[in-house]
Amino acid sequence: MSLSIYDTASRKVQPVKITDGKVTMYCCGPTVYRDAHVGNLRTFLLADLVRRALEMHGTQVELIQNITDVGHMSEDIDSQDKMLEQAKAEKTDPFAIARKYEAGFHNDLSRLKIKPADAYPRASESIALMQVMIAQLIETGFAYIGEDNSVYFDAQSFPSYGAISGNRLDALKPGHRYDYTEDGAKRFHADWALWKNAGMRSEMIWDSPWGPGFPGWHIECSAMSLHFLKGHINLHVGGIDLRFPHHENERAQSNAITGNESVDLWLHGEHLLFEGRKMSKSAGNVVLLQEIIDRGFDPLAVRLCFLENRYRSQMDLTWAAIEAADATIKRWRKKIAGWGLSRISTDSEFLTIIDNDLDTPKAIQYLRAIEKDETLPDRASRFLFADQFLGLDLNRVEEVKAINPEQIQLLEQRMQARIEKRWSDSDSLRIKLEESGLEIKDTNTGQQWSWR
Ligand code: AMP
Ligand code: ZN
C-alpha cells in the first residue's frame, strides 16, 4: 500500500504515481504582497502532509513552490497589480514588499513545521523561462498577439479545456470575468493573457519580443513546474479557488507545450473559515499565525486543528478549538515523556489510515484511543512514529515551571492541615493553590501538584 489521493480531474481517489521511488510535486505558492493568513497556511500544510505521507514509505519527494512576486491582478474591476498597490500603500519599492512578505512566509512555514520545498523560484526571476514558453506557444498556434500587443492563449485551440473544473468552453458565457479586464483585444472571451503589454505601467516590467510588459499569472506556474520538475508533475497542489481558472489555464498551457498530460493528479484543499466567516482581506476577517502566537498558543496547535479536519472539507477554525488543541499537544508531550521509549517501530495501522486519502481525523481519533488504552505497552512508540507525519513535535519535553515561594508555603500549610485533619482549611488552601495555577491531587503518598 502507498498513498492514494482524491484527484479533482478524474473525480476519483487515485494512487499517487511513483517512478523509481520518486514523486515530483508542485504547490502554488503565495502572492507576496501581504502576510499569509492561516487559510493559506492550511493549503501549504496540505502539500507537507502529502510529502510526509510519501516519505513514511521511503518515497523520495521533490517539491517546488513558486513565489508570485509579479503579475497577479486583484479581483476588482480596476485590475491593479497587487504588488504595485501594496508598494504604493507602504510607500516603498514593490520588490521590497515582495522580499518582506516572502521572508514572513518562510517564517510561518517553519513555525508550522512545514518542511521546506526543494526550491522556491520567484516569478520575477523566471521571466526568461516564461518568454521561451510563450514564444513556443505562438509558434505552435496555441497563442496569438492581440490588438493591444499583449499575447493571449487561444482557449479554443485546446480541445480538452475544462477537464479539471468541468467548465467547458461551450458553456462559458461571454461577460463572465475569467481573468483580467479586456478591451476587445483578444479573439475569444475565455482567452487569457500570457504576456501583458506594459501600456502606461513603468514598474515591474521587462523587455520581450512583443514589447515591454509583464507575464500573466498562469504562465508562471506552467513555466516553473515544467522547468524545475523536468517536464512532468506527478502531483499538483493548491487551494480549491485555484481549480478555475488558474489550474485549468495552467493545464492547457503545459499540455500544449509537452504534448501530453503534464500533471498526473490535481489535488485541491478546501477553504478555511474562521469563527464561521470566510477568511479574506476584503471581509476584514484575516487571522495570522503571529496573532495566535501572541495569544500564548503553540503554533502547532493550529497544525493539530487542521489535522482534526479532512482536507477535502471546508473547516471552521475557532479560538476555542485552538485552545483545546494547545492543551492536547501539551498533555501528549507530557504523557509520552512519562511512558518512556526504547525504540520507534513501524505502525502499519497508522499508515493505512493516512494512505487512504489523508484521513487525518481518523488518525487523530486512533491516537486518542491509544492514549486511553493503558494495556498497550508501546504507546510512546506509536505516538512518535505517527509524529513523523503529524509534525507536532511530540517528543519535545515541556518545561516544568518552578513554583514560587508563596506556593511552597501554601502547600506546606495544606499538608499540615491534612495531618491535623482540618479539612475546611485544607479545602480553602486548595482553592488558593488552584487560583495560583496549580492542580492538586491527594494520593496515598500525600498531595501532589502540577501546573494546570
Ligand atoms: P494567494 O497567496 O492568495 O495566492 O493564495 C495562496 C494559496 O492559499 C492558494 O493555494 C489559495 O488557493 C489558498 N487559499 C486562499 N484562501 C484560502 C482559505 N481561506 N483557506 C484555504 N486556502 C486558501
Ligand atoms: Zn499556480
Coordinates of C-alpha atoms and ligand atoms in Angstrom, one line a residue:
M1 CA 0.0 0.0 0.0
S2 CA 1.0 3.5 -0.6
L3 CA -0.7 6.9 -0.7
S4 CA -3.9 7.5 -2.6
I5 CA -5.4 11.0 -3.1
Y6 CA -8.6 12.4 -4.5
D7 CA -7.9 13.8 -8.0
T8 CA -10.1 16.7 -8.9
A9 CA -9.8 16.0 -12.7
S10 CA -10.9 12.3 -12.6
R11 CA -13.1 12.8 -9.5
K12 CA -11.7 9.6 -8.0
V13 CA -9.3 8.6 -5.3
Q14 CA -6.1 7.6 -7.2
P15 CA -2.8 6.1 -6.2
V16 CA 0.0 8.7 -6.4
K17 CA 2.3 7.7 -9.2
I18 CA 5.8 6.8 -8.1
T19 CA 8.6 6.5 -10.6
D20 CA 11.9 4.9 -9.5
G21 CA 11.0 5.6 -5.9
K22 CA 10.3 9.3 -6.6
V23 CA 7.4 11.7 -6.8
T24 CA 7.5 15.2 -8.3
M25 CA 5.3 17.7 -6.7
Y26 CA 4.3 21.3 -7.3
C27 CA 2.4 23.6 -4.9
C28 CA 1.2 27.0 -5.9
G29 CA 2.9 29.4 -3.6
P30 CA 1.9 32.8 -2.1
T31 CA 1.4 36.1 -3.7
V32 CA 3.8 38.1 -1.6
Y33 CA 2.1 41.4 -1.2
R34 CA 0.8 40.6 2.4
D35 CA 1.3 38.1 5.2
A36 CA -0.1 34.6 4.5
H37 CA -3.2 34.1 6.6
V38 CA -4.0 30.8 8.4
G39 CA -6.2 29.8 5.5
N40 CA -3.3 30.0 3.0
L41 CA -1.3 28.0 5.6
R42 CA -3.9 25.2 5.6
T43 CA -3.3 24.8 1.9
F44 CA 0.5 24.9 2.2
L45 CA 0.3 22.3 5.0
L46 CA -1.6 20.0 2.7
A47 CA 1.5 19.8 0.5
D48 CA 3.6 19.0 3.6
L49 CA 1.2 16.2 4.6
V50 CA 1.3 14.6 1.2
R51 CA 5.1 14.8 1.2
R52 CA 5.4 13.3 4.7
A53 CA 2.9 10.5 3.9
L54 CA 5.0 9.5 0.9
E55 CA 8.3 9.8 2.9
M56 CA 6.8 7.5 5.6
H57 CA 7.1 4.8 2.9
G58 CA 10.6 5.8 1.9
T59 CA 9.5 7.5 -1.3
Q60 CA 11.6 10.5 -2.3
V61 CA 9.7 13.7 -2.9
E62 CA 10.9 16.6 -5.0
L63 CA 8.7 19.6 -4.2
I64 CA 8.7 23.0 -5.9
Q65 CA 6.7 26.0 -4.7
N66 CA 6.7 29.3 -6.6
I67 CA 6.7 32.8 -5.2
T68 CA 4.3 35.1 -7.1
D69 CA 6.0 38.5 -6.9
V70 CA 4.7 39.9 -10.1
G71 CA 1.6 39.8 -12.3
H72 CA -1.1 38.7 -10.0
M73 CA -4.0 41.1 -10.6
S74 CA -6.5 41.8 -7.9
E75 CA -10.1 40.7 -8.3
D76 CA -11.6 44.2 -8.5
I77 CA -12.6 45.7 -11.8
D78 CA -9.8 48.2 -11.9
S79 CA -7.4 45.3 -12.2
Q80 CA -4.4 46.7 -10.4
D81 CA -1.4 44.6 -9.7
K82 CA -1.5 43.5 -6.1
M83 CA 2.3 44.1 -5.6
L84 CA 2.2 47.6 -7.0
E85 CA -0.9 48.5 -5.0
Q86 CA 0.7 47.4 -1.8
A87 CA 4.0 49.2 -2.6
K88 CA 2.1 52.4 -3.0
A89 CA 0.3 51.8 0.3
E90 CA 3.6 51.2 2.1
K91 CA 5.4 53.9 0.2
T92 CA 8.2 51.6 -0.9
D93 CA 9.6 49.7 -3.8
P94 CA 7.5 46.7 -5.0
F95 CA 10.5 44.3 -4.7
A96 CA 11.0 45.5 -1.1
I97 CA 7.4 44.5 -0.4
A98 CA 7.9 41.1 -2.1
R99 CA 11.0 40.2 -0.1
K100 CA 9.5 41.3 3.2
Y101 CA 6.4 39.1 2.8
E102 CA 8.4 36.3 1.3
A103 CA 10.5 36.2 4.5
G104 CA 7.4 36.2 6.6
F105 CA 6.0 33.2 4.5
H106 CA 9.2 31.2 5.2
N107 CA 9.0 32.1 8.9
D108 CA 5.3 30.9 9.1
L109 CA 6.2 27.6 7.4
S110 CA 8.9 26.8 9.8
R111 CA 6.7 27.7 12.8
L112 CA 4.2 25.2 11.5
K113 CA 6.9 22.6 11.0
I114 CA 6.2 22.5 7.2
K115 CA 9.3 21.0 5.6
P116 CA 11.0 23.3 3.1
A117 CA 10.5 22.7 -0.6
D118 CA 13.5 21.9 -2.8
A119 CA 13.2 25.3 -4.5
Y120 CA 11.1 28.4 -4.2
P121 CA 11.6 30.0 -7.7
R122 CA 10.4 33.6 -7.9
A123 CA 8.2 34.7 -10.8
S124 CA 10.3 37.9 -11.3
E125 CA 13.5 35.7 -11.7
S126 CA 11.8 33.3 -14.2
I127 CA 10.8 35.8 -16.9
A128 CA 13.1 34.3 -19.5
L129 CA 11.6 30.8 -18.9
M130 CA 8.1 32.2 -19.4
Q131 CA 9.1 34.1 -22.5
V132 CA 10.6 30.9 -24.1
M133 CA 7.3 29.1 -23.4
I134 CA 5.2 31.9 -24.7
A135 CA 7.2 32.1 -27.9
Q136 CA 6.8 28.3 -28.4
L137 CA 3.0 28.6 -27.8
I138 CA 2.8 31.3 -30.5
E139 CA 4.9 29.2 -32.9
T140 CA 2.7 26.1 -32.4
G141 CA -0.6 28.0 -32.9
F142 CA -1.8 27.9 -29.3
A143 CA -1.2 31.6 -28.7
Y144 CA -1.5 34.9 -30.7
I145 CA -0.6 38.5 -30.4
G146 CA -3.7 40.6 -29.7
E147 CA -4.5 44.1 -31.0
D148 CA -3.1 45.6 -27.8
N149 CA 0.3 43.8 -28.3
S150 CA -0.4 41.5 -25.4
V151 CA -0.1 37.8 -26.0
Y152 CA -3.1 35.6 -25.4
F153 CA -3.6 31.9 -25.2
D154 CA -6.2 30.7 -27.7
A155 CA -8.6 28.7 -25.5
Q156 CA -10.4 27.1 -28.4
S157 CA -7.1 25.6 -29.7
F158 CA -7.0 23.3 -26.7
P159 CA -10.0 20.9 -27.1
S160 CA -9.9 19.4 -23.6
Y161 CA -10.2 22.8 -21.9
G162 CA -12.3 22.4 -18.7
A163 CA -11.2 18.8 -17.8
I164 CA -10.3 19.8 -14.2
S165 CA -13.1 22.1 -13.3
G166 CA -15.9 20.9 -15.6
N167 CA -16.1 24.4 -17.0
R168 CA -16.3 23.6 -20.7
L169 CA -15.7 26.4 -23.2
D170 CA -19.1 26.0 -24.9
A171 CA -20.8 26.6 -21.5
L172 CA -18.6 29.6 -20.6
K173 CA -20.6 32.7 -21.5
P174 CA -19.2 36.0 -22.5
G175 CA -19.4 38.6 -19.8
H176 CA -18.3 36.3 -17.1
R177 CA -15.0 37.5 -15.7
Y178 CA -12.4 34.8 -16.2
D179 CA -9.3 36.9 -16.0
Y180 CA -8.1 40.5 -16.3
T181 CA -10.5 43.1 -17.8
E182 CA -10.0 43.3 -21.6
D183 CA -10.8 45.9 -24.2
G184 CA -11.7 43.7 -27.0
A185 CA -8.1 42.9 -27.8
K186 CA -8.5 39.2 -27.6
R187 CA -10.3 37.0 -30.1
F188 CA -12.5 34.9 -27.7
H189 CA -13.9 35.8 -24.3
A190 CA -12.2 32.9 -22.5
D191 CA -8.7 33.5 -23.9
W192 CA -6.3 34.8 -21.3
A193 CA -3.1 36.9 -21.3
L194 CA 0.3 35.2 -21.3
W195 CA 2.2 38.4 -21.7
K196 CA 0.6 41.8 -20.9
N197 CA 1.8 44.9 -22.7
A198 CA 3.2 47.4 -20.3
G199 CA 1.0 50.2 -21.5
M200 CA 1.3 53.1 -19.0
R201 CA 3.0 50.9 -16.4
S202 CA 6.6 51.7 -15.6
E203 CA 7.4 49.4 -12.7
M204 CA 7.9 45.6 -12.7
I205 CA 8.1 45.4 -16.5
W206 CA 10.5 43.5 -18.7
D207 CA 11.6 43.7 -22.3
S208 CA 10.2 41.0 -24.6
P209 CA 9.9 40.1 -28.3
W210 CA 6.4 41.6 -28.0
G211 CA 7.5 44.8 -26.4
P212 CA 7.9 45.8 -22.7
G213 CA 5.4 44.2 -20.4
F214 CA 4.9 41.6 -17.7
P215 CA 3.7 38.0 -17.6
G216 CA 0.3 36.7 -16.8
W217 CA -0.1 34.8 -13.5
H218 CA -1.0 31.4 -15.0
I219 CA 2.1 31.1 -17.3
E220 CA 4.3 31.4 -14.3
C221 CA 3.2 28.1 -12.8
S222 CA 3.5 26.3 -16.2
A223 CA 7.0 27.6 -16.7
M224 CA 8.3 26.9 -13.3
S225 CA 6.7 23.5 -12.8
L226 CA 7.9 22.1 -16.2
H227 CA 11.3 23.6 -15.9
F228 CA 12.1 22.6 -12.3
L229 CA 10.4 19.2 -12.5
K230 CA 11.8 18.4 -15.9
G231 CA 8.6 18.2 -17.9
H232 CA 6.3 16.1 -15.7
I233 CA 4.5 16.7 -12.4
N234 CA 3.1 13.7 -10.5
L235 CA 1.0 15.8 -8.1
H236 CA -0.1 19.4 -8.2
V237 CA -1.4 21.1 -5.1
G238 CA -3.4 24.3 -4.5
G239 CA -6.5 25.7 -2.7
I240 CA -9.9 25.0 -4.2
D241 CA -10.3 28.5 -5.6
L242 CA -7.3 27.8 -8.0
R243 CA -9.2 25.0 -9.7
F244 CA -10.6 27.5 -12.1
P245 CA -9.3 29.5 -14.0
H246 CA -5.7 29.2 -12.7
H247 CA -5.2 25.4 -12.9
E248 CA -7.4 25.0 -16.0
N249 CA -5.3 27.5 -17.8
E250 CA -2.1 26.1 -16.5
R251 CA -3.1 22.7 -17.7
A252 CA -3.8 24.0 -21.2
Q253 CA -0.5 25.8 -21.4
S254 CA 1.6 22.9 -20.0
N255 CA -0.1 20.2 -22.1
A256 CA 0.2 22.4 -25.2
I257 CA 4.0 22.6 -24.6
T258 CA 4.6 18.9 -23.7
G259 CA 2.1 17.3 -26.0
N260 CA 0.8 15.1 -23.2
E261 CA -0.9 15.2 -19.8
S262 CA 1.7 17.1 -17.8
V263 CA 0.1 16.6 -14.4
D264 CA -1.0 13.1 -13.1
L265 CA -3.0 14.2 -10.2
W266 CA -4.7 17.6 -9.3
L267 CA -5.1 18.0 -5.5
H268 CA -7.2 20.8 -4.1
G269 CA -7.6 21.7 -0.4
E270 CA -10.9 23.2 0.7
H271 CA -11.1 26.6 2.3
L272 CA -10.7 27.6 5.9
L273 CA -13.3 29.7 7.7
F274 CA -12.6 31.5 10.9
E275 CA -15.3 31.7 13.6
G276 CA -17.9 30.9 10.9
R277 CA -16.8 33.5 8.4
K278 CA -14.9 33.3 5.1
M279 CA -11.3 34.4 5.5
S280 CA -10.5 37.2 3.2
K281 CA -8.8 40.5 3.3
S282 CA -11.8 42.3 1.9
A283 CA -14.1 40.7 4.5
G284 CA -11.7 42.0 7.2
N285 CA -11.5 38.5 8.6
V286 CA -7.9 37.6 8.2
V287 CA -6.1 35.8 11.1
L288 CA -2.3 35.5 11.0
L289 CA -0.2 32.8 12.7
Q290 CA 1.5 35.6 14.7
E291 CA -1.8 36.6 16.3
I292 CA -2.2 33.0 17.5
I293 CA 1.3 33.0 19.0
D294 CA 0.7 36.4 20.6
R295 CA -2.3 35.0 22.4
G296 CA 0.1 32.5 24.0
F297 CA -0.7 29.4 21.9
D298 CA 1.8 27.0 20.4
P299 CA 1.6 27.5 16.6
L300 CA 1.4 23.7 16.3
A301 CA -2.0 23.9 18.0
V302 CA -3.2 25.2 14.6
R303 CA -1.5 22.3 12.9
L304 CA -3.4 19.9 15.1
C305 CA -6.7 21.7 14.4
F306 CA -6.1 21.3 10.7
L307 CA -5.3 17.6 11.2
E308 CA -8.5 17.1 13.0
N309 CA -10.4 18.0 9.8
R310 CA -10.2 16.3 6.4
Y311 CA -8.5 18.5 3.8
R312 CA -11.4 18.0 1.4
S313 CA -14.0 19.6 3.7
Q314 CA -14.4 23.2 4.5
M315 CA -13.4 23.8 8.1
D316 CA -14.2 26.4 10.7
L317 CA -11.3 27.3 12.9
T318 CA -12.2 28.9 16.3
W319 CA -10.3 30.2 19.2
A320 CA -11.9 27.5 21.4
A321 CA -10.6 24.8 19.1
I322 CA -7.1 26.3 19.1
E323 CA -7.1 26.4 22.9
A324 CA -8.3 22.8 23.1
A325 CA -5.6 21.6 20.6
D326 CA -2.9 23.5 22.5
A327 CA -3.9 21.6 25.7
T328 CA -4.0 18.3 23.9
I329 CA -0.4 18.7 22.5
K330 CA 0.9 19.7 25.9
R331 CA -0.8 16.7 27.5
W332 CA 0.5 14.3 24.8
R333 CA 4.1 15.6 25.2
K334 CA 3.9 15.1 29.0
K335 CA 2.4 11.6 28.7
I336 CA 4.9 10.5 26.0
A337 CA 7.8 11.6 28.2
G338 CA 6.3 9.7 31.1
W339 CA 5.6 6.5 29.1
G340 CA 9.2 6.1 28.1
L341 CA 10.5 4.7 24.9
S342 CA 13.0 2.1 23.9
R343 CA 12.7 2.3 20.1
I344 CA 10.2 3.5 17.5
S345 CA 8.7 0.8 15.4
T346 CA 6.5 1.0 12.2
D347 CA 2.8 1.2 12.9
S348 CA 1.2 -0.2 9.8
E349 CA -2.3 0.5 11.2
F350 CA -1.5 4.2 11.3
L351 CA 0.0 4.1 7.7
T352 CA -3.2 2.5 6.4
I353 CA -5.3 5.3 7.8
I354 CA -3.2 8.1 6.2
D355 CA -2.7 6.3 2.9
N356 CA -6.5 6.4 2.5
D357 CA -6.6 10.0 1.1
L358 CA -5.0 11.5 4.1
D359 CA -7.7 10.6 6.7
T360 CA -6.2 12.8 9.3
P361 CA -9.3 13.0 11.6
K362 CA -9.3 9.2 11.8
A363 CA -5.6 9.3 12.5
I364 CA -6.1 11.6 15.5
Q365 CA -9.0 9.5 16.8
Y366 CA -6.8 6.5 16.6
L367 CA -4.2 8.2 18.7
R368 CA -6.8 9.4 21.2
A369 CA -7.8 5.7 21.6
I370 CA -4.2 4.7 22.2
E371 CA -3.8 7.4 24.8
K372 CA -6.7 5.9 26.8
D373 CA -5.7 2.2 26.5
E374 CA -3.5 1.6 29.5
T375 CA -2.9 -2.0 28.5
L376 CA -0.8 -1.1 25.4
P377 CA 2.9 -1.4 26.1
D378 CA 4.2 0.7 23.1
R379 CA 2.1 3.8 23.3
A380 CA 5.1 6.2 23.1
S381 CA 6.4 4.3 20.0
R382 CA 3.1 4.6 18.3
F383 CA 2.8 8.3 19.0
L384 CA 6.3 9.1 17.9
F385 CA 6.0 7.0 14.8
A386 CA 2.8 9.0 13.9
D387 CA 4.5 12.2 14.7
Q388 CA 6.9 11.8 11.7
F389 CA 3.7 12.5 9.7
L390 CA 1.8 14.7 12.2
G391 CA 4.8 17.1 12.8
L392 CA 3.6 18.1 16.3
D393 CA 6.9 17.9 18.0
L394 CA 5.6 15.3 20.4
N395 CA 8.9 14.3 21.8
R396 CA 9.6 17.9 23.0
V397 CA 9.8 17.9 26.7
E398 CA 7.6 20.5 28.1
E399 CA 9.4 22.8 30.5
V400 CA 8.1 22.5 34.1
K401 CA 7.9 26.0 35.5
A402 CA 9.2 26.1 39.1
I403 CA 6.7 27.0 41.8
N404 CA 7.2 30.3 43.7
P405 CA 7.9 30.6 47.5
E406 CA 4.3 31.6 48.2
Q407 CA 3.0 28.4 46.6
I408 CA 5.6 26.4 48.5
Q409 CA 4.3 27.9 51.7
L410 CA 0.6 27.2 50.8
L411 CA 1.5 23.6 50.0
E412 CA 3.2 23.2 53.4
Q413 CA 0.3 24.7 55.2
R414 CA -2.1 22.4 53.4
M415 CA 0.0 19.3 54.2
Q416 CA -0.1 20.4 57.9
A417 CA -3.8 21.0 57.8
R418 CA -4.4 17.5 56.4
I419 CA -2.2 15.9 59.1
E420 CA -4.3 17.7 61.7
K421 CA -7.5 16.7 59.9
R422 CA -8.5 20.4 59.5
W423 CA -10.5 19.6 56.3
S424 CA -12.1 23.0 55.7
D425 CA -8.7 24.7 56.0
S426 CA -7.3 22.1 53.6
D427 CA -10.1 22.9 51.1
S428 CA -9.7 26.7 51.2
L429 CA -5.9 26.2 50.8
R430 CA -6.6 24.0 47.7
I431 CA -8.7 26.8 46.2
K432 CA -5.9 29.3 46.8
L433 CA -3.4 27.0 45.1
E434 CA -5.7 26.4 42.2
E435 CA -6.1 30.1 41.8
S436 CA -2.3 30.4 41.5
G437 CA -2.4 28.0 38.6
L438 CA -1.7 24.6 40.3
E439 CA -3.7 21.4 40.2
I440 CA -3.7 19.4 43.4
K441 CA -4.2 15.7 43.7
D442 CA -4.4 13.8 47.0
T443 CA -2.9 10.4 46.7
N444 CA -1.9 7.6 49.2
T445 CA 1.6 9.1 49.4
G446 CA 0.3 12.6 50.1
Q447 CA -0.7 15.7 48.0
Q448 CA 0.8 16.1 44.5
W449 CA 0.9 19.3 42.4
S450 CA 1.2 20.0 38.7
W451 CA 0.7 23.1 36.6
R452 CA -2.8 23.3 35.2
Ligands
AMP1 P1 -2.5 33.5 -2.5 O1 -1.4 34.0 -1.7 O2 -3.8 34.4 -2.4 O3 -2.1 33.3 -4.0 O4 -3.0 32.1 -2.0 C1 -2.1 31.1 -1.7 C2 -2.8 29.8 -1.5 O5 -3.8 29.8 -0.4 C3 -3.6 29.3 -2.7 O6 -3.4 27.9 -2.9 C4 -5.1 29.6 -2.4 O7 -5.9 28.7 -3.0 C5 -5.1 29.3 -0.9 N1 -6.1 29.9 -0.1 C6 -6.6 31.2 -0.2 N2 -7.6 31.4 0.7 C7 -7.7 30.3 1.5 C8 -8.6 29.8 2.6 N3 -9.4 30.7 3.1 N4 -8.4 28.6 3.0 C9 -7.5 27.7 2.5 N5 -6.7 28.1 1.4 C10 -6.8 29.3 0.9
ZN2 ZN -0.1 28.3 -9.6

